[in-house]
Backbone as JSON, one array per atom type, in Angstrom:
{
  "sequence": "MTAVAHGPTTPAEGLLDIFLSLDTPEGFHAELIEGEIVVTPPPDGDHEDYIELIVAQVYGRSKTRMQFSGNKGLLLKHGGLDPKDHVIPDGTFAPTGLRLYRGADSWMPSDGVAMVLEVTSTKPRMDREAKRHGYARSQIPLYLLVDRDASSITLFSDPGDDDYREHCAVPFGKSLALPAPFGFQLDTTDFL",
  "N": [[51.54, 92.94, 103.62], [54.88, 93.04, 102.62], [57.85, 91.64, 103.8], [61.05, 93.06, 103.92], [64.37, 92.25, 103.44], [67.11, 93.57, 105.12], [70.18, 94.51, 104.13], [73.68, 95.32, 103.96], [74.2, 98.83, 103.85], [76.03, 100.27, 102.42], [78.75, 99.87, 100.02], [81.16, 99.57, 101.46], [80.32, 98.65, 103.99], [79.27, 96.23, 103.15], [81.6, 94.88, 102.27], [82.93, 94.71, 104.72], [81.14, 93.06, 106.11], [81.4, 90.69, 104.58], [84.11, 90.13, 105.07], [84.09, 89.71, 107.87], [82.63, 87.39, 107.96], [84.2, 85.45, 106.86], [85.57, 82.19, 106.48], [88.37, 81.03, 107.0], [90.91, 78.66, 105.97], [92.28, 76.32, 108.35], [94.86, 77.66, 110.3], [95.5, 79.62, 108.45], [95.51, 83.16, 107.85], [93.41, 85.87, 107.82], [93.18, 89.2, 106.74], [92.04, 92.58, 106.71], [93.01, 95.04, 104.86], [93.36, 98.33, 104.16], [90.93, 98.24, 102.8], [91.15, 95.93, 101.29], [90.86, 92.46, 101.13], [93.08, 90.22, 102.49], [94.6, 87.14, 102.49], [96.76, 85.14, 104.24], [99.28, 82.55, 104.48], [100.06, 80.3, 107.26], [102.39, 81.71, 109.61], [105.96, 81.46, 109.21], [108.74, 79.88, 110.94], [110.87, 81.74, 111.34], [109.55, 84.22, 111.23], [107.95, 84.12, 113.55], [109.98, 83.85, 115.42], [111.38, 86.32, 115.31], [109.41, 88.01, 116.36], [109.16, 86.97, 118.97], [111.76, 87.47, 119.96], [111.73, 90.25, 120.12], [109.52, 90.76, 121.84], [110.43, 89.52, 124.23], [112.58, 91.21, 124.9], [111.24, 93.65, 125.28], [109.58, 93.01, 127.48], [111.57, 92.46, 129.39], [113.22, 94.76, 129.47], [111.96, 97.22, 129.12], [111.13, 100.52, 130.22], [108.59, 101.12, 131.02], [106.06, 99.04, 132.18], [104.79, 96.64, 130.02], [102.09, 95.24, 128.07], [101.51, 92.64, 125.7], [99.95, 91.81, 122.65], [99.31, 89.41, 120.26], [98.14, 89.28, 117.01], [95.52, 90.27, 117.56], [92.55, 91.87, 116.6], [92.53, 95.23, 115.41], [91.03, 98.33, 115.68], [91.3, 101.04, 113.7], [90.16, 103.55, 113.62], [87.59, 105.4, 115.29], [84.31, 104.05, 115.44], [84.38, 102.12, 113.27], [83.08, 101.21, 110.91], [84.07, 101.42, 108.37], [85.85, 99.41, 106.14], [88.57, 99.94, 105.87], [89.37, 100.59, 108.35], [89.95, 98.39, 109.88], [92.36, 96.16, 110.97], [94.77, 93.55, 111.38], [97.36, 93.36, 113.29], [100.74, 91.97, 113.55], [101.54, 92.24, 116.12], [100.83, 94.11, 119.11], [101.75, 96.59, 121.49], [101.02, 97.82, 124.71], [100.8, 99.98, 127.57], [100.71, 98.2, 130.61], [98.96, 99.02, 132.66], [96.75, 100.08, 131.34], [95.22, 97.96, 130.44], [94.25, 97.11, 127.88], [93.66, 94.8, 126.44], [91.66, 93.35, 127.54], [88.38, 91.88, 127.78], [85.82, 90.45, 125.68], [85.58, 91.1, 123.02], [86.82, 90.82, 119.73], [87.98, 92.88, 118.38], [89.89, 95.65, 119.12], [90.15, 99.06, 120.28], [92.44, 101.53, 118.97], [93.37, 103.51, 120.59], [95.64, 104.26, 123.09], [97.45, 102.28, 122.42], [100.86, 101.74, 122.36], [102.85, 100.89, 120.61], [103.0, 99.32, 117.44], [103.79, 96.21, 115.97], [105.16, 94.72, 113.14], [106.13, 92.02, 111.06], [107.58, 91.36, 108.04], [106.04, 89.33, 105.54], [104.51, 87.2, 103.22], [103.35, 89.21, 101.68], [104.92, 91.81, 101.58], [104.63, 94.51, 100.85], [102.24, 95.4, 101.94], [102.83, 95.6, 104.67], [104.93, 97.44, 104.59], [103.79, 99.73, 103.45], [100.75, 100.1, 103.25], [99.73, 99.28, 105.83], [101.39, 100.84, 107.45], [100.57, 103.47, 106.78], [97.91, 103.39, 107.71], [98.29, 102.98, 110.48], [99.61, 105.36, 111.12], [97.63, 107.27, 110.48], [95.87, 106.65, 112.49], [97.16, 107.6, 114.63], [98.95, 106.09, 116.17], [101.68, 105.98, 118.22], [104.24, 104.68, 117.69], [105.66, 102.59, 115.2], [106.97, 99.53, 114.53], [108.86, 97.89, 112.23], [109.93, 94.87, 111.05], [111.82, 94.04, 108.49], [112.24, 91.48, 106.55], [113.19, 90.91, 103.96], [114.89, 93.04, 103.42], [116.65, 92.73, 105.46], [116.54, 94.35, 107.76], [115.52, 96.58, 110.43], [113.03, 98.87, 111.18], [112.04, 101.8, 112.82], [109.23, 103.68, 112.96], [108.05, 106.9, 113.7], [106.39, 109.75, 115.24], [103.6, 110.3, 114.18], [101.66, 111.5, 111.41], [99.06, 112.9, 109.36], [98.77, 110.94, 107.34], [101.04, 109.43, 107.31], [104.13, 108.5, 108.91], [106.33, 110.9, 110.26], [108.95, 110.66, 110.99], [111.64, 108.32, 110.82], [113.77, 105.57, 111.6], [116.13, 103.4, 110.49], [117.89, 100.35, 110.84], [120.4, 97.92, 110.05], [120.04, 94.33, 110.49], [121.61, 93.11, 113.39], [122.55, 95.44, 114.44], [121.84, 97.87, 117.04], [118.74, 99.43, 118.02], [117.27, 102.37, 119.04], [114.56, 102.5, 121.2], [112.18, 104.79, 121.98], [110.62, 106.55, 124.82], [107.5, 105.19, 125.73], [109.17, 103.05, 126.2], [112.11, 103.17, 126.26], [114.77, 101.96, 125.83], [117.6, 100.28, 124.27], [117.01, 98.35, 121.55], [118.2, 95.24, 120.87], [119.42, 93.68, 118.02], [121.08, 91.61, 117.39], [120.63, 88.84, 117.53], [119.0, 88.48, 115.36], [120.38, 87.91, 113.13]],
  "CA": [[52.77, 93.68, 103.63], [56.01, 92.18, 102.32], [59.05, 91.94, 104.58], [62.23, 93.33, 103.11], [65.61, 91.98, 104.14], [68.02, 94.71, 105.1], [71.59, 94.15, 104.06], [74.55, 96.47, 104.13], [73.72, 100.01, 103.15], [77.09, 100.81, 101.56], [79.71, 98.83, 99.62], [82.14, 99.36, 102.52], [79.71, 97.78, 104.99], [79.17, 94.91, 102.53], [82.92, 94.28, 102.33], [83.18, 94.39, 106.12], [80.32, 91.88, 106.41], [82.05, 89.55, 103.93], [85.35, 89.85, 105.8], [83.78, 89.17, 109.19], [82.03, 86.06, 107.83], [85.15, 84.53, 106.21], [85.95, 80.96, 107.16], [89.66, 80.71, 106.38], [91.42, 77.34, 106.33], [93.0, 76.27, 109.61], [96.22, 78.18, 110.28], [95.61, 80.79, 107.58], [95.23, 84.42, 108.53], [92.75, 86.84, 106.94], [93.25, 90.59, 107.19], [91.37, 93.58, 105.89], [94.0, 96.11, 104.83], [93.02, 99.4, 103.21], [89.79, 97.83, 102.0], [91.47, 94.74, 100.51], [90.95, 91.24, 101.93], [94.35, 89.55, 102.25], [94.7, 85.88, 103.21], [98.16, 84.7, 104.24], [99.49, 81.23, 105.09], [100.6, 80.37, 108.62], [103.74, 82.27, 109.62], [107.05, 80.5, 109.34], [109.47, 79.95, 112.21], [111.64, 82.99, 111.48], [108.58, 85.26, 111.51], [107.6, 84.01, 114.97], [111.2, 84.05, 116.21], [111.63, 87.77, 115.42], [108.43, 88.56, 117.3], [109.52, 86.54, 120.33], [112.97, 88.18, 120.37], [111.34, 91.63, 120.48], [108.66, 90.71, 123.03], [111.26, 89.21, 125.39], [113.33, 92.41, 125.28], [110.3, 94.64, 125.82], [109.21, 92.58, 128.83], [112.71, 92.5, 130.29], [114.02, 95.98, 129.49], [111.17, 98.45, 128.97], [110.99, 101.38, 131.41], [107.18, 101.02, 131.38], [105.59, 97.67, 132.06], [103.98, 96.53, 128.81], [101.37, 94.03, 127.67], [101.64, 92.35, 124.28], [98.93, 90.97, 122.04], [99.61, 89.0, 118.89], [97.02, 88.98, 116.11], [94.2, 90.76, 117.98], [92.07, 92.88, 115.66], [92.73, 96.61, 115.84], [90.21, 99.34, 115.0], [92.18, 102.19, 113.52], [89.41, 104.78, 113.87], [86.36, 105.14, 116.03], [83.16, 103.74, 114.6], [84.67, 100.81, 112.75], [82.24, 100.76, 109.8], [84.86, 101.43, 107.14], [86.79, 98.29, 106.12], [89.95, 100.4, 106.0], [89.64, 100.81, 109.77], [90.18, 97.1, 110.53], [93.63, 95.52, 110.61], [95.23, 92.59, 112.39], [98.83, 93.43, 113.32], [101.45, 90.84, 114.13], [101.56, 92.47, 117.55], [100.69, 95.46, 119.66], [102.2, 96.8, 122.87], [100.34, 98.89, 125.43], [101.13, 99.95, 128.99], [99.93, 97.22, 131.35], [97.93, 99.69, 133.45], [95.56, 100.38, 130.52], [94.46, 96.71, 130.28], [93.54, 97.22, 126.6], [93.35, 93.53, 125.81], [90.56, 92.71, 128.27], [87.09, 91.87, 127.11], [85.6, 89.36, 124.73], [85.55, 91.58, 121.65], [88.06, 90.51, 119.01], [88.5, 94.13, 117.83], [90.14, 96.62, 120.18], [90.47, 100.39, 119.77], [93.88, 101.81, 118.91], [93.72, 104.47, 121.64], [96.45, 103.69, 124.15], [98.5, 101.4, 121.88], [102.13, 102.46, 122.33], [103.63, 100.5, 119.43], [102.55, 98.18, 116.64], [104.9, 95.43, 115.43], [104.91, 93.89, 111.95], [107.25, 91.3, 110.45], [107.17, 91.13, 106.66], [105.81, 87.94, 105.15], [104.31, 86.96, 101.8], [102.95, 90.46, 101.03], [105.63, 92.84, 102.34], [104.16, 95.86, 100.52], [101.18, 95.74, 102.89], [103.47, 96.03, 105.92], [105.77, 98.62, 104.34], [103.04, 100.92, 103.03], [99.34, 100.23, 103.62], [99.57, 99.25, 107.29], [102.08, 102.01, 108.01], [99.7, 104.63, 106.62], [96.77, 103.22, 108.61], [98.73, 103.21, 111.86], [99.89, 106.8, 111.27], [96.33, 107.97, 110.53], [95.25, 106.36, 113.78], [98.0, 108.27, 115.63], [99.71, 105.16, 117.01], [102.97, 106.7, 118.3], [105.4, 103.98, 117.15], [105.45, 101.43, 114.35], [108.23, 98.81, 114.38], [108.78, 97.0, 111.08], [111.03, 93.96, 110.78], [111.76, 93.78, 107.05], [113.12, 90.32, 106.33], [113.84, 91.0, 102.64], [115.95, 94.05, 103.51], [117.46, 92.42, 106.64], [116.61, 95.57, 108.56], [114.42, 96.89, 111.32], [112.75, 100.3, 111.09], [111.09, 102.38, 113.77], [108.53, 104.86, 112.47], [107.53, 107.67, 114.83], [105.8, 111.06, 114.95], [102.55, 110.1, 113.17], [100.96, 112.64, 110.82], [97.74, 112.58, 108.84], [98.75, 109.75, 106.5], [102.32, 108.74, 107.37], [105.01, 108.9, 110.0], [107.25, 111.94, 109.82], [110.31, 110.26, 111.34], [111.94, 106.89, 110.83], [115.16, 105.19, 111.79], [116.33, 102.01, 110.07], [119.21, 99.77, 111.08], [120.5, 96.53, 109.57], [120.09, 93.31, 111.52], [122.9, 93.06, 114.06], [122.75, 96.73, 115.1], [120.8, 98.17, 118.02], [117.8, 100.47, 117.63], [116.72, 103.03, 120.23], [113.11, 102.6, 121.36], [111.96, 105.9, 122.9], [109.58, 106.39, 125.84], [107.58, 104.68, 127.1], [110.04, 101.87, 126.27], [113.35, 103.69, 126.82], [115.94, 101.08, 125.83], [118.17, 99.93, 122.98], [116.6, 97.02, 121.09], [119.34, 94.51, 120.31], [119.01, 92.8, 116.92], [122.17, 90.67, 117.1], [120.09, 87.49, 117.31], [118.23, 88.46, 114.11], [121.29, 87.45, 112.07]],
  "C": [[53.92, 92.7, 103.44], [57.2, 92.6, 103.16], [60.22, 92.1, 103.63], [63.47, 93.06, 103.95], [66.52, 93.19, 104.01], [69.45, 94.21, 105.14], [72.43, 95.38, 104.3], [74.04, 97.64, 103.3], [74.77, 100.63, 102.24], [78.0, 99.66, 101.11], [80.74, 98.54, 100.7], [81.58, 98.45, 103.6], [79.57, 96.36, 104.44], [80.5, 94.18, 102.58], [83.26, 93.87, 103.76], [82.39, 93.15, 106.53], [80.94, 90.62, 105.82], [83.29, 89.15, 104.71], [85.04, 89.17, 107.14], [83.17, 87.78, 109.12], [82.97, 85.05, 107.18], [85.43, 83.32, 107.1], [87.25, 80.5, 106.51], [90.11, 79.32, 106.81], [92.24, 77.42, 107.63], [94.44, 76.75, 109.43], [96.4, 79.4, 109.4], [95.09, 82.01, 108.31], [94.61, 85.39, 107.53], [92.85, 88.22, 107.57], [92.49, 91.46, 106.22], [92.26, 94.81, 105.93], [93.64, 97.11, 103.74], [91.91, 98.97, 102.27], [90.02, 96.62, 101.13], [91.56, 93.54, 101.46], [92.22, 90.49, 101.52], [94.39, 88.3, 103.11], [96.14, 85.4, 103.09], [98.28, 83.34, 104.9], [100.02, 81.38, 106.51], [102.02, 80.92, 108.58], [104.79, 81.19, 109.78], [107.79, 80.73, 110.66], [110.24, 81.23, 112.4], [110.72, 84.15, 111.85], [108.27, 85.28, 113.01], [108.81, 84.26, 115.87], [111.5, 85.53, 116.38], [110.67, 88.4, 116.42], [108.82, 88.21, 118.73], [110.76, 87.27, 120.83], [112.64, 89.61, 120.82], [110.5, 91.64, 121.75], [109.49, 90.45, 124.29], [112.04, 90.44, 125.85], [112.41, 93.48, 125.87], [109.91, 94.27, 127.25], [110.36, 92.75, 129.82], [113.38, 93.86, 130.44], [113.23, 97.28, 129.43], [111.05, 99.2, 130.29], [109.55, 101.36, 131.91], [106.75, 99.58, 131.21], [104.57, 97.57, 130.93], [103.24, 95.19, 128.74], [101.57, 93.88, 126.17], [100.45, 91.52, 123.84], [99.34, 90.67, 120.62], [98.33, 88.66, 118.15], [95.63, 89.32, 116.64], [93.8, 91.87, 117.02], [92.17, 94.28, 116.25], [91.83, 97.52, 115.0], [91.04, 100.6, 114.9], [91.48, 103.52, 113.73], [88.17, 104.41, 114.64], [85.21, 104.88, 115.06], [83.29, 102.37, 113.97], [83.79, 100.33, 111.6], [82.99, 100.69, 108.48], [85.84, 100.25, 107.18], [88.24, 98.73, 106.26], [90.34, 100.61, 107.45], [89.9, 99.53, 110.54], [91.49, 96.49, 110.04], [94.01, 94.56, 111.73], [96.76, 92.61, 112.36], [99.45, 92.13, 113.83], [101.51, 91.0, 115.65], [101.36, 93.92, 117.91], [101.21, 95.45, 121.09], [101.43, 97.97, 123.46], [100.75, 98.83, 126.9], [100.16, 99.04, 129.75], [98.76, 97.86, 132.1], [96.66, 99.99, 132.67], [94.65, 99.16, 130.35], [93.63, 96.71, 128.99], [93.04, 95.89, 126.05], [92.22, 92.77, 126.51], [89.29, 92.75, 127.45], [87.02, 90.79, 126.04], [85.67, 89.81, 123.28], [86.88, 91.29, 120.96], [88.68, 91.75, 118.36], [88.68, 95.12, 118.97], [90.45, 97.98, 119.56], [91.98, 100.63, 119.8], [94.32, 102.83, 119.97], [94.47, 103.76, 122.76], [97.53, 102.73, 123.67], [99.78, 102.22, 121.76], [102.94, 102.14, 121.08], [102.97, 99.3, 118.77], [103.8, 97.54, 116.04], [104.41, 94.64, 114.23], [106.22, 93.26, 111.51], [106.8, 90.96, 109.03], [107.02, 89.63, 106.39], [105.57, 87.87, 103.66], [103.9, 88.21, 101.03], [103.6, 91.63, 101.74], [105.16, 94.27, 102.05], [103.08, 96.32, 101.49], [101.78, 96.27, 104.18], [104.25, 97.32, 105.72], [104.96, 99.88, 104.07], [101.64, 101.0, 103.63], [99.14, 100.24, 105.14], [100.22, 100.47, 107.93], [101.2, 103.25, 107.93], [98.5, 104.56, 107.56], [97.14, 103.49, 110.06], [99.02, 104.69, 112.1], [98.58, 107.58, 111.36], [95.63, 107.79, 111.87], [96.05, 106.94, 114.95], [98.64, 107.29, 116.63], [101.14, 105.69, 117.02], [104.15, 106.03, 117.61], [104.96, 102.78, 116.32], [106.81, 100.79, 114.1], [108.06, 97.77, 113.28], [110.06, 96.18, 110.95], [110.9, 93.56, 109.32], [112.77, 92.68, 106.73], [113.84, 90.37, 105.0], [115.02, 91.96, 102.67], [116.92, 93.76, 104.65], [117.66, 93.65, 107.51], [115.39, 95.69, 109.46], [114.27, 98.41, 111.33], [111.74, 100.69, 112.14], [110.54, 103.66, 113.16], [107.94, 105.57, 113.68], [106.99, 109.01, 114.33], [104.73, 110.95, 113.85], [101.92, 111.41, 112.71], [99.6, 112.19, 110.33], [97.7, 111.26, 108.08], [100.06, 108.96, 106.54], [103.08, 109.21, 108.61], [106.04, 109.88, 109.47], [108.71, 111.6, 110.1], [110.45, 108.75, 111.2], [113.43, 106.68, 111.0], [115.28, 103.72, 111.45], [117.76, 101.58, 110.38], [119.23, 98.36, 110.5], [120.47, 95.57, 110.75], [121.5, 93.26, 112.1], [123.21, 94.35, 114.8], [121.63, 96.94, 116.12], [119.97, 99.37, 117.53], [117.19, 101.04, 118.89], [115.2, 103.06, 120.17], [112.85, 103.71, 122.39], [110.9, 105.58, 123.96], [108.28, 106.02, 125.15], [108.49, 103.46, 127.26], [111.4, 102.22, 126.88], [114.51, 102.72, 126.9], [116.4, 100.85, 124.4], [117.78, 98.5, 122.63], [117.77, 96.37, 120.38], [118.85, 93.57, 119.22], [120.1, 91.8, 116.52], [121.64, 89.29, 116.77], [119.22, 87.39, 116.06], [119.07, 87.9, 112.97], [121.23, 85.94, 111.93]]
}
């Protein structure tokens, strides 16, 4: 009897296997967005500064105590076999009481995530469109996009089947209302 090696049964599983086995150069970041493998260079200082400015305000001003995770893998749907269901956001916020970030697994479910944060980088279309659609399909209540090219910050809310039904954009320097469970005005003065 001859042994037969069993590989992926579908092209999607094959792509997921390839993605999970990638060995990216030190500092580079690989993501699987809408079935496309995207490798980006290390973030620049401004990218990290915007994230820190937002995290500090959430920790200091949010009505609900929040945890933050930067660059932890997020499963957008249950099951996780479809490559379109795997994304690595710049950051996620969840109520501390849920303890979503515990455990050794590098991929966490999206259930309980209150808000996803993205800061545009070398492929802004991914943040503006592909990731936004994935987060909406996964019913993540809020998506906060810092768009460096447009010098604006946009809050997407009220997720539908494939997109958010509401959004509010303000230019850097203006404040943006973050609804419950955050419940405060995000100040973007320091973004200028």
